[in-house]
mmCIF file with all atom_site columns, C-alpha atoms in Angstrom:
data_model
loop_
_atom_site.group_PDB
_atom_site.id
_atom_site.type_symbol
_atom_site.label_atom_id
_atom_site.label_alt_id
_atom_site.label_comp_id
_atom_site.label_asym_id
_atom_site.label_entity_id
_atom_site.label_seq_id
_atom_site.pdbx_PDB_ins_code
_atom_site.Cartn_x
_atom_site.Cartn_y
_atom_site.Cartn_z
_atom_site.occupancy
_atom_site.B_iso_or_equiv
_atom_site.pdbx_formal_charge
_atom_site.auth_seq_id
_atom_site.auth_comp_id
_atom_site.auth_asym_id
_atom_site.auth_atom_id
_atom_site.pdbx_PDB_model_num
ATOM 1   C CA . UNK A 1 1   ? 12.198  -29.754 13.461  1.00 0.00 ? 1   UNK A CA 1
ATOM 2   C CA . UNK A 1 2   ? 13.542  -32.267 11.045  1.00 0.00 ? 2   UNK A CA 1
ATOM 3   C CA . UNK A 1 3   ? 13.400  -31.166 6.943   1.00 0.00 ? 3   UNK A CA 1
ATOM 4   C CA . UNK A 1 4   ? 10.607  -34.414 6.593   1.00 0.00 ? 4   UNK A CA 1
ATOM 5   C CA . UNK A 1 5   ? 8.657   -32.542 9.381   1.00 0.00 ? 5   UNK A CA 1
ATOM 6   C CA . UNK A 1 6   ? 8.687   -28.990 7.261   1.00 0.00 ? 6   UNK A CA 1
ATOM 7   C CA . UNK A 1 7   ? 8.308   -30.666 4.404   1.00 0.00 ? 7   UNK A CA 1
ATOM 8   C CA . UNK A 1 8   ? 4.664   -32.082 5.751   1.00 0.00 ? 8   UNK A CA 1
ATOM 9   C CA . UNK A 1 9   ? 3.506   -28.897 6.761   1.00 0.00 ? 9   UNK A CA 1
ATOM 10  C CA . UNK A 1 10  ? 3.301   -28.008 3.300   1.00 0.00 ? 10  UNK A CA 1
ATOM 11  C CA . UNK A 1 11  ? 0.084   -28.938 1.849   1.00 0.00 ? 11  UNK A CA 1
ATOM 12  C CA . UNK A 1 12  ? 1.732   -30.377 -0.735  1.00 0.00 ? 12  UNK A CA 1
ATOM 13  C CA . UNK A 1 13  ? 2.630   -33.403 1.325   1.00 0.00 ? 13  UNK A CA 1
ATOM 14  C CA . UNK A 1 14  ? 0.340   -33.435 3.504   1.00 0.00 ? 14  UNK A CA 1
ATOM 15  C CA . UNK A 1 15  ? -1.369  -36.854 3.722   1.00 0.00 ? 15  UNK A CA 1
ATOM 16  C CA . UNK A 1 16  ? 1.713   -38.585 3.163   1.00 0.00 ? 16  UNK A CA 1
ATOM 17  C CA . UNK A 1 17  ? 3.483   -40.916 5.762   1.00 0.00 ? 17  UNK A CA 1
ATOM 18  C CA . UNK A 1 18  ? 7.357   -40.073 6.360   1.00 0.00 ? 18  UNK A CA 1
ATOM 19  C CA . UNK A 1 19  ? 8.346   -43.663 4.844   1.00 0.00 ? 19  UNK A CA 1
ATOM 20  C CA . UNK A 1 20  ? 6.519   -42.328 1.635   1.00 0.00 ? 20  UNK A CA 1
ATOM 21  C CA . UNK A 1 21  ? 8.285   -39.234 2.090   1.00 0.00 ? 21  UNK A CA 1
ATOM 22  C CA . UNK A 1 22  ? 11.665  -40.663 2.911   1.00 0.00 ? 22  UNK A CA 1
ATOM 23  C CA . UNK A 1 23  ? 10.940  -42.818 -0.698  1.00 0.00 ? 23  UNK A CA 1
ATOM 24  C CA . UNK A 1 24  ? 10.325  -39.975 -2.651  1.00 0.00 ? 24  UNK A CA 1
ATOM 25  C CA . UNK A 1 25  ? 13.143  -37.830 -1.579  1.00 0.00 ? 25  UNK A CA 1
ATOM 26  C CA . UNK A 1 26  ? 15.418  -40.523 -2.871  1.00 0.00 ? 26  UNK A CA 1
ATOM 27  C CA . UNK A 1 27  ? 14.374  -40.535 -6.548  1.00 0.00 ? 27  UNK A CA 1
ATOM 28  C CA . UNK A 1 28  ? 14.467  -36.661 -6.861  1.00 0.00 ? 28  UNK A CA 1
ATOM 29  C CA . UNK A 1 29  ? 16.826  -33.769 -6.201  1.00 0.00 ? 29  UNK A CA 1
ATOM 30  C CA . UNK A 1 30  ? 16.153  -31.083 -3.730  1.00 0.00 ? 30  UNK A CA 1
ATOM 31  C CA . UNK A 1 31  ? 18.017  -27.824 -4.003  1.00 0.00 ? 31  UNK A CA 1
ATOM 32  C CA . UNK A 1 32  ? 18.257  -26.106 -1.323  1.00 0.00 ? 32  UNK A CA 1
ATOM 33  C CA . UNK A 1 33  ? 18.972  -22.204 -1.364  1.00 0.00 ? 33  UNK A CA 1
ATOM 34  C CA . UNK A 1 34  ? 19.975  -19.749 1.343   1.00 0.00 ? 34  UNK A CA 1
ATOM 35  C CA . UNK A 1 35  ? 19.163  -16.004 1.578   1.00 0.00 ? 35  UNK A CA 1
ATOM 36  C CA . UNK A 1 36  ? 19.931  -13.422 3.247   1.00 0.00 ? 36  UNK A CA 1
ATOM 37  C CA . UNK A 1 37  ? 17.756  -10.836 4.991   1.00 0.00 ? 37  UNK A CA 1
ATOM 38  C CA . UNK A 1 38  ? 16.640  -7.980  1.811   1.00 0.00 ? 38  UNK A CA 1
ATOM 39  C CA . UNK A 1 39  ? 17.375  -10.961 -0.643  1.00 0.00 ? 39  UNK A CA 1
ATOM 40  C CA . UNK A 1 40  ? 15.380  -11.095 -4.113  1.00 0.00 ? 40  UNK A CA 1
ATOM 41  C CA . UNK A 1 41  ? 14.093  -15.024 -4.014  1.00 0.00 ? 41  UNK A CA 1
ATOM 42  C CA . UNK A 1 42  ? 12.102  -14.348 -6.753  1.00 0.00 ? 42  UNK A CA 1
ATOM 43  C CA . UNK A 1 43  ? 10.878  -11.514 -8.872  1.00 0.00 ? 43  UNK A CA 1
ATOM 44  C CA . UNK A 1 44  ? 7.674   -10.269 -10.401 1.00 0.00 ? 44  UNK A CA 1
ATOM 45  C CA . UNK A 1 45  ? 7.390   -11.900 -14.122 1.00 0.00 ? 45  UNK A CA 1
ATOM 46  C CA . UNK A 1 46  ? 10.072  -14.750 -13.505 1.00 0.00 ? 46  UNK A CA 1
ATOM 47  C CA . UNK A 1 47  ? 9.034   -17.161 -14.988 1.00 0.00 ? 47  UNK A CA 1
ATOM 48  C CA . UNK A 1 48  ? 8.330   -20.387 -12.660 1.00 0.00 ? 48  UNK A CA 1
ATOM 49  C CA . UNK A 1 49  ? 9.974   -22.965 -13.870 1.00 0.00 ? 49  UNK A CA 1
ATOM 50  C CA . UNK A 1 50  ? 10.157  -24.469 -10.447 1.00 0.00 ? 50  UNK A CA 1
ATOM 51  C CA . UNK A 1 51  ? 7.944   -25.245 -7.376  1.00 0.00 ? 51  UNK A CA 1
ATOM 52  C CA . UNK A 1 52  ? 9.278   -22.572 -4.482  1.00 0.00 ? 52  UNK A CA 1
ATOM 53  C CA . UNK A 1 53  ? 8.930   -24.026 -1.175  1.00 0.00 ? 53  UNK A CA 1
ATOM 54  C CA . UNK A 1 54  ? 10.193  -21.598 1.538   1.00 0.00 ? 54  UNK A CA 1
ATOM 55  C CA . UNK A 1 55  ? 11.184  -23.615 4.209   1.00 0.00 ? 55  UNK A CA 1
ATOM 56  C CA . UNK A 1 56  ? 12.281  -21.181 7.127   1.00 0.00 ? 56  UNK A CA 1
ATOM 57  C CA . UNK A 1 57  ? 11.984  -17.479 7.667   1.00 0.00 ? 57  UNK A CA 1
ATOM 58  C CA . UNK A 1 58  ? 9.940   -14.881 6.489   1.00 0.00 ? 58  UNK A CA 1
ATOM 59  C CA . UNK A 1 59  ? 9.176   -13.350 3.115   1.00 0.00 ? 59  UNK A CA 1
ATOM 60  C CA . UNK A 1 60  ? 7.733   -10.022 2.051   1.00 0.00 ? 60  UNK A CA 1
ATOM 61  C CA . UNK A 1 61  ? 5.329   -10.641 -1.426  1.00 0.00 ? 61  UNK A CA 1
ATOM 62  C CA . UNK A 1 62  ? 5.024   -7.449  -3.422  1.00 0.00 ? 62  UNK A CA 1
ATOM 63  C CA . UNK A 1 63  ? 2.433   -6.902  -5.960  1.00 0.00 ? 63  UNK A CA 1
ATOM 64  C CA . UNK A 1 64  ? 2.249   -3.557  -8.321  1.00 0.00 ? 64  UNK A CA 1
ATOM 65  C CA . UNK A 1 65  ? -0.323  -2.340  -10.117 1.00 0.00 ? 65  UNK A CA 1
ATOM 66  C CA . UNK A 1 66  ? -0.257  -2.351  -13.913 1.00 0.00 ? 66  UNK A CA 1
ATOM 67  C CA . UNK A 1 67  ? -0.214  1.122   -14.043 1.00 0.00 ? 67  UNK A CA 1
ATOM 68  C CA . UNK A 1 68  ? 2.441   1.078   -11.197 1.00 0.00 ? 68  UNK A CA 1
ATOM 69  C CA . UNK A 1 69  ? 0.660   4.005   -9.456  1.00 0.00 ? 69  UNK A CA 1
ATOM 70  C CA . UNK A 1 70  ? 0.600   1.561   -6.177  1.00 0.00 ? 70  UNK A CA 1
ATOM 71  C CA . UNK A 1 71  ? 1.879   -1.827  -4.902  1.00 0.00 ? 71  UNK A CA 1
ATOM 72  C CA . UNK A 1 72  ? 0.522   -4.330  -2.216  1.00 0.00 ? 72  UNK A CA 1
ATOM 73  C CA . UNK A 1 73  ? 2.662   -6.079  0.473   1.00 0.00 ? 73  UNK A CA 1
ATOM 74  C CA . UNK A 1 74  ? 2.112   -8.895  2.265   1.00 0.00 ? 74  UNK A CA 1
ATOM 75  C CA . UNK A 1 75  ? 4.322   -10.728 4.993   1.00 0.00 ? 75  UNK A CA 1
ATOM 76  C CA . UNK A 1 76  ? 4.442   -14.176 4.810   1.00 0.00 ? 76  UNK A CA 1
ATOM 77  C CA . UNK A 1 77  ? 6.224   -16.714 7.565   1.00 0.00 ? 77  UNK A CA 1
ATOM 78  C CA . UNK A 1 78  ? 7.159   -20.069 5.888   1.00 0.00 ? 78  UNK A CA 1
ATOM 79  C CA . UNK A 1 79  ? 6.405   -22.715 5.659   1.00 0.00 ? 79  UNK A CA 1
ATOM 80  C CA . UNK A 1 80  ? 5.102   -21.341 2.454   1.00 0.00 ? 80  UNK A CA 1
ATOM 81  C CA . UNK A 1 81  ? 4.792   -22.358 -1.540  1.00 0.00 ? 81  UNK A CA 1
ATOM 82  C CA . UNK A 1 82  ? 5.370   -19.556 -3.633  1.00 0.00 ? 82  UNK A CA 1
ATOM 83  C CA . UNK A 1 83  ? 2.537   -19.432 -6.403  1.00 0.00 ? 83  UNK A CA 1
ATOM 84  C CA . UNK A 1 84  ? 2.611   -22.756 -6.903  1.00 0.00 ? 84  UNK A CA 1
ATOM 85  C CA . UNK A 1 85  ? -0.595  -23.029 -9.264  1.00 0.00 ? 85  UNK A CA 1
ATOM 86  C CA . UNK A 1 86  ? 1.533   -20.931 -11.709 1.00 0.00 ? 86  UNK A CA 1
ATOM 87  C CA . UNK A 1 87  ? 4.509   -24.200 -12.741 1.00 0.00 ? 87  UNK A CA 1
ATOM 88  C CA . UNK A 1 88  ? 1.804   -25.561 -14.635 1.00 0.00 ? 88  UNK A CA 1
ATOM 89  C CA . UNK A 1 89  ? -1.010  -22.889 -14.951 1.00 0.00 ? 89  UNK A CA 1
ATOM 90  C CA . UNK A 1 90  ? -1.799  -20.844 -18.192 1.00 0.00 ? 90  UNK A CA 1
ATOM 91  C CA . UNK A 1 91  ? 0.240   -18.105 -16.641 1.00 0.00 ? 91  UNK A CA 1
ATOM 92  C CA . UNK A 1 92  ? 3.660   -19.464 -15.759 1.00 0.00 ? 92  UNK A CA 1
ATOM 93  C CA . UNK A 1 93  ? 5.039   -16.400 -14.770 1.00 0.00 ? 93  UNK A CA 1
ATOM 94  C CA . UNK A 1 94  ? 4.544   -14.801 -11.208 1.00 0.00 ? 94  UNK A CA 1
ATOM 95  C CA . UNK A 1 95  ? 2.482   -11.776 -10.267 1.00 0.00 ? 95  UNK A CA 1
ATOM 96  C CA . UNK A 1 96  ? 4.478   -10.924 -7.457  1.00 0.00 ? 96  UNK A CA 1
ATOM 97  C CA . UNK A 1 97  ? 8.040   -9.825  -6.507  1.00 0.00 ? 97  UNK A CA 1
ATOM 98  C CA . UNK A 1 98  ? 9.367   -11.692 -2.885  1.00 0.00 ? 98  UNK A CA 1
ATOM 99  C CA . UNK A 1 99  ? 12.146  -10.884 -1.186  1.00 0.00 ? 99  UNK A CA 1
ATOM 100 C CA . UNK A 1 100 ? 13.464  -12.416 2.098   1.00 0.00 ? 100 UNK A CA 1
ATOM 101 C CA . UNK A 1 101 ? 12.838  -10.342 4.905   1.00 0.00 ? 101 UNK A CA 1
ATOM 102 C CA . UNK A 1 102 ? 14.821  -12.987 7.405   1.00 0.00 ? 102 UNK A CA 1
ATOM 103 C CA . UNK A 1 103 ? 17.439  -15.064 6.738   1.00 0.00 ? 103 UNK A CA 1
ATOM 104 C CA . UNK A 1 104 ? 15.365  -17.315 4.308   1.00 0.00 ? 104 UNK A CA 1
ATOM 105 C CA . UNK A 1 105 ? 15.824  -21.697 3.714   1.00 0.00 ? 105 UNK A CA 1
ATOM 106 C CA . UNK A 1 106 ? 14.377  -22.464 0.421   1.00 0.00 ? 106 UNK A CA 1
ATOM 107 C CA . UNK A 1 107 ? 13.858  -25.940 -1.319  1.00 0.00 ? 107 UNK A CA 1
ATOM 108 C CA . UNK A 1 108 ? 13.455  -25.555 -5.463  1.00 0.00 ? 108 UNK A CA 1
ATOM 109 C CA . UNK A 1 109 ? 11.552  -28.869 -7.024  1.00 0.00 ? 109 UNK A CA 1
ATOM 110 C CA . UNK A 1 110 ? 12.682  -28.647 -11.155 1.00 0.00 ? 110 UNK A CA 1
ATOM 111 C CA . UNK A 1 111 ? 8.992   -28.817 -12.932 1.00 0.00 ? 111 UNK A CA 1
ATOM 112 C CA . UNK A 1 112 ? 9.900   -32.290 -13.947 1.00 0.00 ? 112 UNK A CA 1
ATOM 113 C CA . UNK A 1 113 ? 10.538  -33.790 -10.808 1.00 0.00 ? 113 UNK A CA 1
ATOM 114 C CA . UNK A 1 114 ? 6.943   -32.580 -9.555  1.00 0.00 ? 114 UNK A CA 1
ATOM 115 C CA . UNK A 1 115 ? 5.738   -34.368 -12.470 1.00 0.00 ? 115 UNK A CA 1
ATOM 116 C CA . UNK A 1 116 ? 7.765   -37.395 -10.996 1.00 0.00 ? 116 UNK A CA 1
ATOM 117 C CA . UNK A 1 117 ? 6.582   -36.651 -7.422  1.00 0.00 ? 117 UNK A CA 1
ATOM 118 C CA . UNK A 1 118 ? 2.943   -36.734 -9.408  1.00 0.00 ? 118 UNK A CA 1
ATOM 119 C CA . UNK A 1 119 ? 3.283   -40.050 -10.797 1.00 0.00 ? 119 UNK A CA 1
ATOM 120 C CA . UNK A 1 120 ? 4.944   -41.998 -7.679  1.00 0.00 ? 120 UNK A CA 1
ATOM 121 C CA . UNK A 1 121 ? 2.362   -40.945 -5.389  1.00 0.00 ? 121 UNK A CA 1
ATOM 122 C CA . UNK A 1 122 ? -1.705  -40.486 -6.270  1.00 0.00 ? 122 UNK A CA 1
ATOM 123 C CA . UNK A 1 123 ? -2.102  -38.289 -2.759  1.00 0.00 ? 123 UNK A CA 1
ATOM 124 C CA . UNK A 1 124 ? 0.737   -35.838 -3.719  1.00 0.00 ? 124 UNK A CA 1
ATOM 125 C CA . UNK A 1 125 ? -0.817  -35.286 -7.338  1.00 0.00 ? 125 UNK A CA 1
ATOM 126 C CA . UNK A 1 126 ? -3.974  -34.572 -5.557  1.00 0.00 ? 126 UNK A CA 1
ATOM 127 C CA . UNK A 1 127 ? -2.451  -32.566 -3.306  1.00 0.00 ? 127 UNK A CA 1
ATOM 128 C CA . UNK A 1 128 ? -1.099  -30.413 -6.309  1.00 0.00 ? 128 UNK A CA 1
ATOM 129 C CA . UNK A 1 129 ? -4.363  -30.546 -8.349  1.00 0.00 ? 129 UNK A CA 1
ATOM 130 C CA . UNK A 1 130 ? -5.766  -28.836 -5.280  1.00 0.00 ? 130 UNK A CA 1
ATOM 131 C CA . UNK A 1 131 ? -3.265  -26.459 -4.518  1.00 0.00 ? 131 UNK A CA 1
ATOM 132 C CA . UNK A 1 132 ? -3.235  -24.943 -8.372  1.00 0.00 ? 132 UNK A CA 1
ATOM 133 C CA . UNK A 1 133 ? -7.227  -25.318 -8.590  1.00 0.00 ? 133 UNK A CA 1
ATOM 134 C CA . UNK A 1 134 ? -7.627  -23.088 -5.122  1.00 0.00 ? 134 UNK A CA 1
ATOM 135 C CA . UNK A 1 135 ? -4.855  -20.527 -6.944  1.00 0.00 ? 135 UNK A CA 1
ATOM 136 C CA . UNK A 1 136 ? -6.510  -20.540 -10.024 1.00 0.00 ? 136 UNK A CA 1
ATOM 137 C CA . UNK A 1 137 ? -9.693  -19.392 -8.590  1.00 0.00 ? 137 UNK A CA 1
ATOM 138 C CA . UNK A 1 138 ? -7.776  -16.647 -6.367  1.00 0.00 ? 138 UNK A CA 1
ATOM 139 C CA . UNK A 1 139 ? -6.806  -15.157 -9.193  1.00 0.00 ? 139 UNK A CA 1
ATOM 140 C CA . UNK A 1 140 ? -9.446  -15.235 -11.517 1.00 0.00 ? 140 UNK A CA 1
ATOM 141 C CA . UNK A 1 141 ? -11.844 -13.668 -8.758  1.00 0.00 ? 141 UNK A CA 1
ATOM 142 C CA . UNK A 1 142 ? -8.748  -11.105 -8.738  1.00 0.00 ? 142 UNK A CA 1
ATOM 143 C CA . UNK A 1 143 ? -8.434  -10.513 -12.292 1.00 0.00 ? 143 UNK A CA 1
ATOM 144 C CA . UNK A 1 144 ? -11.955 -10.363 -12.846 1.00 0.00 ? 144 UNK A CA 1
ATOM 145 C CA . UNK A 1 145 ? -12.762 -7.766  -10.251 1.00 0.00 ? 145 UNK A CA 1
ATOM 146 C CA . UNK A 1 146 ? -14.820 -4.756  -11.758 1.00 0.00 ? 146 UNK A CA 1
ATOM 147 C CA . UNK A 1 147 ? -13.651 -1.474  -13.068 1.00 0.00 ? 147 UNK A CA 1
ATOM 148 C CA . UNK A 1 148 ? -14.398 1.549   -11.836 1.00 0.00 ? 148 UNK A CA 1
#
């Protein structure tokens, strides 16, 4: 599977033709990052600076508890965004820790080439809008639940 096929798995692009695609991958830089099976990719309370797109692989999210008295794991097979509503959310750091547990592909978009992304194409903003609103909600049911 070509990168321009990952790439519109991602609901980030989704909606876009490859021609559009093929456009906007010329006017911005793509980093692309390798890791290696037990691999940090990112940690709890980076701050994101950057939209996370695992490409290939699998990662393991941890979350811990504020009083650390238990965490929450979660395996997750890419393709896959890594908190995405937090590059431009109130909270721009992330909740959870994830570390690579195959060999891992990652692609890195700097904040201001999403806002680039954003202003070339109206269906990619949109796409973005959607993708922080839906994350935004997930965790404001979650931090928001009642206390015992």
């Amino acid at each position: 599977m070509t990168i321009y096929a990952k790439l519109l798995r991602l609901p980030f692009f989704q909606g876009i033709d490859r021609d559009e695609l093929e456009a906007m991958a010329s006017k911005i830089r793509f980093d692309f990052q390798k890791y290696d099976e037990g691999a940090w990719i990112a940690r709890e309370n980076d701050r994101c600076a950057t939209l996370t797109l695992v490409m290939t692989g699998s990662v393991e999210a941890e979350a811990i508890s504020a009083d650390h008295s238990y965490s929450l794991r979660e395996q997750i097979d890419a393709p896959c965004a890594i908190e995405p509503e937090r590059i431009f959310g109130l909270r721009q750091h992330l909740a959870r820790g994830y570390r690579a547990t195959t060999p891992c592909n990652v692609l890195r978009l700097q904040k201001d080439d999403v806002l680039r992304l954003c202003a070339q194409s109206l269906v990619f903003e949109l796409n973005v809008l959607n993708t922080s609103r839906v994350g935004f909600l997930a965790h404001a049911a979650h931090d928001h639940s009642p206390q015992d």
